[in-house]
Amino acid sequence: MLIDLLFTFFIAFAILFLMRKVARKAGLVDKPSGRKLHSGNIPLVGGIAICITIINYIYSHPGMINHANLYMLCICGLTAVGALDDRFDLSVKIRMLVQALISVAMIYFANAELYSLGNLLGFGVIELGIIGGLVTVFAVIGCINAFNMVDGIDGLLGGLSIVTFGSVGILLSLSGEQSLSYLCILLVVCMIPYILMNLGLVGHKRKVFMGDAGSMMIGFTVIWLLIGASQTEGNPMIRPVTALWLIAVPLMDMVSIMIRRVKQGKSPFKPDRDHLHHICQRLGLSSLQTLGLICFIASVFASIGIAGEVLLVPEYIMFYGFIAVFIGYLVILVNHCKVINFCRRILNLPEKEYSTAK
């Protein structure tokens, strides 16, 4: 097992190095702009390299995941569309359409659908019935875009992905699903070379970004695993409410930002600088400190989810607890200027009034 993981690690590293050269020739690079403060043109190949590595492994071990061919086709399609978006900046409508079609394919060919939400409210199990397919499509699109929107500073998408895949892997292992658990470990291993290069730990000139190709592929893989684990007949491997805690930070950040944009009369998909990582940086934290803090928060949330699953805490308690945390997060986000200045006064830092003006 260890040798297998090391081999996968070095393959992922080698593919990243190779794809960097291909990306520069193809123009698949991220150029500095008003919102992008990095220096130089950075290859957008992290996701492509991870996708190639995972497909290579699953193709060699098709029995490790149900409907392996469909899963590989789905992530190939999403990675390809993401790469085109990285290169040519596709419209939101095109990306959404592709994500919806992928969702329908998953439902139709793999029968991977949300049938039940569990006893979320404490009044009995919520069965989705005929609207299950529609809810599934929204869940897939939501998860894909949650991981896409959270990719704002170096290492953050990779770090949050490791937290999520690691947590899902732990729960699957505890449920006796060793094959899928091992897939989660492989995903974590594939993520490490990307993080090392993304953070510039192997030299700034070798820096890479994940790109929409990677964030879309990661988001889809997360929801594929969560639906498969939570919707099994009889005794599911993971209760649906647990999934909320495992992806809490990307999910809450996306929903909060979209609510705020809609209230301001803006498109919910219009980029801005009011994500959690932006707020942390306005507070005075460095990029690395922000990365560490957000990944720590995500780990705490995931640990709550794991503990609730293992200890069989009632689903409605887990759900209401999640809603309470989300409301607190939303309040902080909406009033983040006041929160930042309050924290600076508490920490005795130089006074500076912040606004959301661009």
Coordinates of C-alpha atoms in Angstrom, one line a residue:
M1 CA 0.0 0.0 0.0
L2 CA 2.7 2.5 0.9
I3 CA 4.7 1.7 -2.2
D4 CA 1.5 2.1 -4.3
L5 CA 0.9 5.5 -2.7
L6 CA 4.5 6.7 -3.2
F7 CA 4.3 5.6 -6.9
T8 CA 1.1 7.6 -7.3
F9 CA 2.7 10.6 -5.6
F10 CA 5.7 10.6 -8.0
I11 CA 3.4 10.1 -11.0
A12 CA 1.3 13.1 -10.0
F13 CA 4.5 15.1 -9.6
A14 CA 5.8 14.1 -13.0
I15 CA 2.6 14.9 -14.7
L16 CA 2.5 18.3 -13.1
F17 CA 6.0 19.1 -14.4
L18 CA 5.1 17.9 -17.9
M19 CA 1.8 19.7 -18.0
R20 CA 3.5 23.0 -17.0
K21 CA 5.4 23.0 -20.3
V22 CA 2.3 22.0 -22.3
A23 CA 0.2 24.8 -20.6
R24 CA 2.7 27.5 -21.5
K25 CA 2.7 26.5 -25.2
A26 CA -1.1 26.3 -25.2
G27 CA -1.6 29.6 -23.4
L28 CA -3.3 27.9 -20.5
V29 CA -1.9 30.3 -17.9
D30 CA -3.3 32.7 -15.4
K31 CA -2.2 36.3 -16.0
P32 CA -2.1 39.0 -13.3
S33 CA -5.1 41.3 -13.4
G34 CA -7.1 43.6 -11.1
R35 CA -8.3 40.7 -8.8
K36 CA -5.3 38.4 -9.4
L37 CA -2.3 39.8 -7.6
H38 CA 0.3 37.1 -8.4
S39 CA 3.3 37.9 -10.5
G40 CA 4.0 36.2 -13.8
N41 CA 1.9 33.9 -15.9
I42 CA 1.1 30.8 -13.8
P43 CA 0.2 27.5 -15.6
L44 CA -3.4 26.3 -14.8
V45 CA -2.7 22.6 -14.8
G46 CA -3.1 21.4 -11.2
G47 CA -6.6 19.9 -11.9
I48 CA -5.6 18.4 -15.3
A49 CA -2.6 16.6 -13.7
I50 CA -4.7 15.3 -10.8
C51 CA -7.4 14.1 -13.2
I52 CA -4.9 12.3 -15.4
T53 CA -3.4 10.6 -12.4
I54 CA -6.7 9.5 -10.9
I55 CA -8.0 8.2 -14.3
N56 CA -4.7 6.3 -14.8
Y57 CA -5.1 4.6 -11.5
I58 CA -8.8 3.8 -11.8
Y59 CA -8.3 2.5 -15.3
S60 CA -5.8 0.1 -13.9
H61 CA -8.0 -0.8 -10.9
P62 CA -11.6 -0.6 -12.3
G63 CA -13.1 -2.5 -9.4
M64 CA -12.3 0.1 -6.8
I65 CA -15.3 2.2 -7.7
N66 CA -18.8 1.5 -9.0
H67 CA -19.6 2.8 -12.5
A68 CA -15.9 3.5 -13.0
N69 CA -16.2 4.3 -16.7
L70 CA -19.0 6.8 -16.1
Y71 CA -17.1 8.5 -13.3
M72 CA -14.0 8.8 -15.5
L73 CA -16.0 10.2 -18.4
C74 CA -17.7 12.7 -16.1
I75 CA -14.5 14.1 -14.6
C76 CA -12.9 14.1 -18.1
G77 CA -15.7 16.2 -19.4
L78 CA -15.7 18.6 -16.5
T79 CA -11.9 18.9 -16.6
A80 CA -12.0 19.6 -20.3
V81 CA -14.7 22.3 -20.0
G82 CA -12.9 23.8 -17.0
A83 CA -9.7 23.9 -19.0
L84 CA -11.6 25.7 -21.9
D85 CA -13.0 28.1 -19.3
D86 CA -9.5 28.8 -18.0
R87 CA -8.3 29.4 -21.5
F88 CA -11.2 31.3 -23.1
D89 CA -13.4 32.4 -20.2
L90 CA -16.6 30.6 -21.0
S91 CA -19.9 32.0 -19.9
V92 CA -21.6 30.9 -16.7
K93 CA -24.5 29.5 -18.7
I94 CA -22.3 27.1 -20.6
R95 CA -20.6 25.9 -17.5
M96 CA -23.9 25.4 -15.7
L97 CA -25.4 23.5 -18.7
V98 CA -22.4 21.1 -18.8
Q99 CA -22.6 20.6 -15.0
A100 CA -26.4 19.9 -15.3
L101 CA -25.9 17.4 -18.1
I102 CA -23.2 15.6 -16.1
S103 CA -25.6 15.5 -13.2
V104 CA -28.3 13.9 -15.3
A105 CA -25.9 11.4 -16.7
M106 CA -24.9 10.4 -13.2
I107 CA -28.5 10.0 -12.2
Y108 CA -29.6 8.1 -15.3
F109 CA -26.6 5.8 -15.8
A110 CA -25.4 5.2 -12.2
N111 CA -28.7 5.6 -10.4
A112 CA -26.8 8.0 -8.1
E113 CA -29.6 10.2 -6.8
L114 CA -30.7 11.9 -3.6
Y115 CA -33.7 9.8 -2.4
S116 CA -33.7 10.8 1.3
L117 CA -32.4 13.6 3.4
G118 CA -32.7 11.6 6.6
N119 CA -34.5 12.9 9.8
L120 CA -33.2 16.4 9.3
L121 CA -36.0 18.3 11.1
G122 CA -36.8 15.7 13.9
F123 CA -40.2 14.8 12.5
G124 CA -39.3 11.7 10.6
V125 CA -37.3 10.8 7.5
I126 CA -37.6 13.2 4.6
E127 CA -38.2 11.3 1.3
L128 CA -37.7 13.3 -1.8
G129 CA -39.7 11.2 -4.1
I130 CA -40.2 12.6 -7.6
I131 CA -38.2 15.7 -6.9
G132 CA -35.1 13.7 -6.0
G133 CA -33.6 14.1 -9.4
L134 CA -34.0 17.8 -9.5
V135 CA -32.6 18.2 -6.0
T136 CA -29.6 16.0 -7.0
V137 CA -28.9 18.3 -10.0
F138 CA -28.9 21.3 -7.7
A139 CA -26.7 19.5 -5.2
V140 CA -24.1 18.5 -7.9
I141 CA -24.0 22.0 -9.3
G142 CA -23.8 23.5 -5.9
C143 CA -20.9 21.3 -4.7
I144 CA -19.0 21.9 -7.9
N145 CA -19.3 25.7 -7.6
A146 CA -18.7 25.7 -3.9
F147 CA -15.2 24.3 -4.4
N148 CA -14.7 26.5 -7.5
M149 CA -15.5 29.7 -5.6
V150 CA -13.4 28.9 -2.6
D151 CA -10.2 28.8 -4.7
G152 CA -8.9 32.2 -3.9
I153 CA -5.5 32.0 -2.3
D154 CA -2.5 29.6 -2.7
G155 CA -3.1 26.2 -1.2
L156 CA -6.7 26.8 0.0
L157 CA -8.5 24.6 -2.5
G158 CA -6.0 21.8 -2.1
G159 CA -6.1 22.1 1.7
L160 CA -9.9 22.1 2.0
S161 CA -10.0 19.2 -0.5
I162 CA -7.6 17.2 1.7
V163 CA -9.8 17.9 4.7
T164 CA -12.9 16.7 2.9
F165 CA -11.4 13.6 1.2
G166 CA -9.6 12.7 4.4
S167 CA -12.8 12.9 6.4
V168 CA -14.9 11.0 3.8
G169 CA -12.1 8.4 3.7
I170 CA -12.2 8.0 7.5
L171 CA -16.0 7.5 7.6
L172 CA -15.9 5.0 4.7
S173 CA -13.2 3.0 6.3
L174 CA -15.2 2.9 9.6
S175 CA -18.1 1.6 7.5
G176 CA -16.0 -1.2 6.0
E177 CA -15.9 0.4 2.5
Q178 CA -12.1 0.0 2.2
S179 CA -12.0 0.4 -1.6
L180 CA -13.6 3.8 -1.7
S181 CA -11.7 4.8 1.4
Y182 CA -8.5 4.0 -0.5
L183 CA -9.7 6.2 -3.4
C184 CA -10.0 9.1 -0.9
I185 CA -6.4 8.5 0.2
L186 CA -5.2 8.5 -3.4
L187 CA -6.9 11.8 -4.0
V188 CA -5.2 13.3 -0.9
V189 CA -1.8 11.9 -2.2
C190 CA -2.4 13.4 -5.6
M191 CA -3.2 16.8 -4.0
I192 CA 0.1 17.0 -2.1
P193 CA 2.4 17.6 -5.2
Y194 CA 0.0 20.3 -6.4
I195 CA 0.0 22.0 -3.0
L196 CA 3.9 21.9 -2.9
M197 CA 4.1 23.5 -6.3
N198 CA 1.2 25.9 -5.7
L199 CA 2.8 27.3 -2.5
G200 CA 6.1 27.6 -4.3
L201 CA 7.8 25.2 -2.0
V202 CA 9.7 23.7 -5.0
G203 CA 10.6 27.0 -6.4
H204 CA 8.5 30.0 -7.5
K205 CA 9.2 29.4 -11.2
R206 CA 7.6 26.0 -10.8
K207 CA 4.4 27.5 -9.3
V208 CA 1.0 26.1 -10.7
F209 CA -2.6 26.9 -10.1
M210 CA -5.5 24.5 -9.9
G211 CA -7.7 26.2 -12.4
D212 CA -11.5 25.7 -13.0
A213 CA -10.6 22.4 -14.5
G214 CA -9.4 21.2 -11.1
S215 CA -12.1 22.8 -8.9
M216 CA -14.9 21.4 -11.0
M217 CA -13.4 17.9 -11.0
I218 CA -12.8 18.0 -7.2
G219 CA -16.3 19.3 -6.5
F220 CA -17.9 16.6 -8.6
T221 CA -15.8 13.9 -7.0
V222 CA -16.8 15.1 -3.6
I223 CA -20.5 15.0 -4.3
W224 CA -20.2 11.6 -6.2
L225 CA -18.7 10.1 -3.1
L226 CA -21.2 11.7 -0.7
I227 CA -24.2 10.7 -2.7
G228 CA -22.9 7.2 -3.1
A229 CA -22.2 6.9 0.7
S230 CA -25.4 8.5 2.0
Q231 CA -28.0 7.1 -0.3
T232 CA -27.4 3.3 0.0
E233 CA -30.4 1.3 0.8
G234 CA -30.9 0.1 4.4
N235 CA -28.1 1.4 6.5
P236 CA -26.2 4.2 4.6
M237 CA -22.4 4.5 5.2
I238 CA -22.8 8.2 5.9
R239 CA -26.0 10.0 7.0
P240 CA -26.9 12.9 4.7
V241 CA -26.6 15.6 7.4
T242 CA -22.9 14.5 8.0
A243 CA -22.1 15.6 4.5
L244 CA -23.0 19.2 5.4
W245 CA -20.3 19.3 8.0
L246 CA -17.6 17.7 5.7
I247 CA -18.0 20.5 3.2
A248 CA -19.0 23.2 5.6
V249 CA -16.5 25.9 4.7
P250 CA -16.9 25.8 0.9
L251 CA -20.7 25.4 1.2
M252 CA -21.2 28.2 3.7
D253 CA -18.9 30.6 1.9
M254 CA -20.7 30.0 -1.4
V255 CA -24.2 30.4 0.0
S256 CA -23.3 33.5 2.1
I257 CA -21.6 35.2 -0.8
M258 CA -24.4 34.5 -3.2
I259 CA -27.0 35.8 -0.7
R260 CA -25.1 39.0 -0.2
R261 CA -24.6 39.5 -4.0
V262 CA -28.3 39.0 -4.7
K263 CA -29.2 41.5 -1.9
Q264 CA -26.9 44.0 -3.6
G265 CA -28.6 43.5 -6.9
K266 CA -25.5 41.8 -8.4
S267 CA -25.2 38.5 -10.2
P268 CA -24.6 35.6 -7.7
F269 CA -21.7 34.6 -9.9
K270 CA -20.0 38.0 -10.1
P271 CA -16.5 37.8 -8.6
D272 CA -15.7 40.0 -5.6
R273 CA -13.3 40.2 -2.7
D274 CA -15.6 39.4 0.2
H275 CA -14.9 35.7 0.7
L276 CA -13.7 34.4 4.0
H277 CA -10.0 34.4 2.9
H278 CA -10.3 38.0 1.9
I279 CA -11.8 38.9 5.3
C280 CA -8.9 37.1 7.1
Q281 CA -6.4 39.0 5.0
R282 CA -8.0 42.4 5.7
L283 CA -7.7 41.5 9.4
G284 CA -4.0 41.4 8.8
L285 CA -3.3 37.7 8.4
S286 CA -0.8 36.7 5.8
S287 CA -1.7 34.2 3.1
L288 CA -0.2 31.3 4.9
Q289 CA -1.8 32.3 8.2
T290 CA -5.2 32.6 6.4
L291 CA -4.6 29.2 4.8
G292 CA -3.8 27.6 8.1
L293 CA -6.8 29.2 9.9
I294 CA -9.4 28.3 7.3
C295 CA -8.1 24.7 7.0
F296 CA -8.2 24.5 10.8
I297 CA -11.8 25.7 10.9
A298 CA -12.7 23.2 8.1
S299 CA -11.0 20.4 10.1
V300 CA -13.0 21.4 13.2
F301 CA -16.3 21.2 11.3
A302 CA -15.3 17.9 9.7
S303 CA -14.4 16.5 13.1
I304 CA -17.9 17.5 14.4
G305 CA -19.4 15.6 11.4
I306 CA -17.3 12.5 12.1
A307 CA -18.0 12.6 15.8
G308 CA -21.7 13.0 15.2
E309 CA -21.7 10.1 12.8
V310 CA -19.7 7.8 15.1
L311 CA -21.6 8.7 18.2
L312 CA -24.9 8.6 16.4
V313 CA -25.9 12.1 17.5
P314 CA -29.5 12.6 16.3
E315 CA -29.6 14.0 12.8
Y316 CA -31.9 16.9 13.6
I317 CA -29.4 18.1 16.3
M318 CA -26.6 17.9 13.8
F319 CA -28.7 19.8 11.3
Y320 CA -29.9 22.6 13.6
G321 CA -26.3 22.9 14.9
F322 CA -25.1 23.4 11.3
I323 CA -27.8 26.0 10.6
A324 CA -26.8 27.9 13.8
V325 CA -23.1 27.9 12.7
F326 CA -24.2 29.0 9.2
I327 CA -26.3 31.9 10.5
G328 CA -23.3 33.1 12.6
Y329 CA -21.1 32.9 9.6
L330 CA -23.6 34.8 7.5
V331 CA -23.9 37.6 10.1
I332 CA -20.1 37.9 10.3
L333 CA -19.8 38.0 6.5
V334 CA -22.5 40.7 6.1
N335 CA -21.0 42.8 8.9
H336 CA -17.4 41.9 8.3
C337 CA -16.2 45.5 8.1
K338 CA -17.3 46.1 11.6
V339 CA -16.0 42.8 12.8
I340 CA -12.6 43.5 11.3
N341 CA -12.3 46.9 12.9
F342 CA -13.5 45.5 16.2
C343 CA -10.9 42.7 16.1
R344 CA -8.2 45.3 15.3
R345 CA -9.1 47.3 18.3
I346 CA -9.1 44.3 20.5
L347 CA -5.7 43.3 19.2
N348 CA -4.5 46.9 19.5
L349 CA -3.6 47.1 15.8
P350 CA -3.6 50.4 13.9
E351 CA -7.1 51.7 13.2
K352 CA -8.4 51.3 9.6
E353 CA -11.9 51.5 8.4
Y354 CA -12.7 48.9 5.8
S355 CA -15.4 49.1 3.1
T356 CA -16.4 46.8 0.3
A357 CA -15.9 49.4 -2.3
K358 CA -13.8 48.1 -5.3

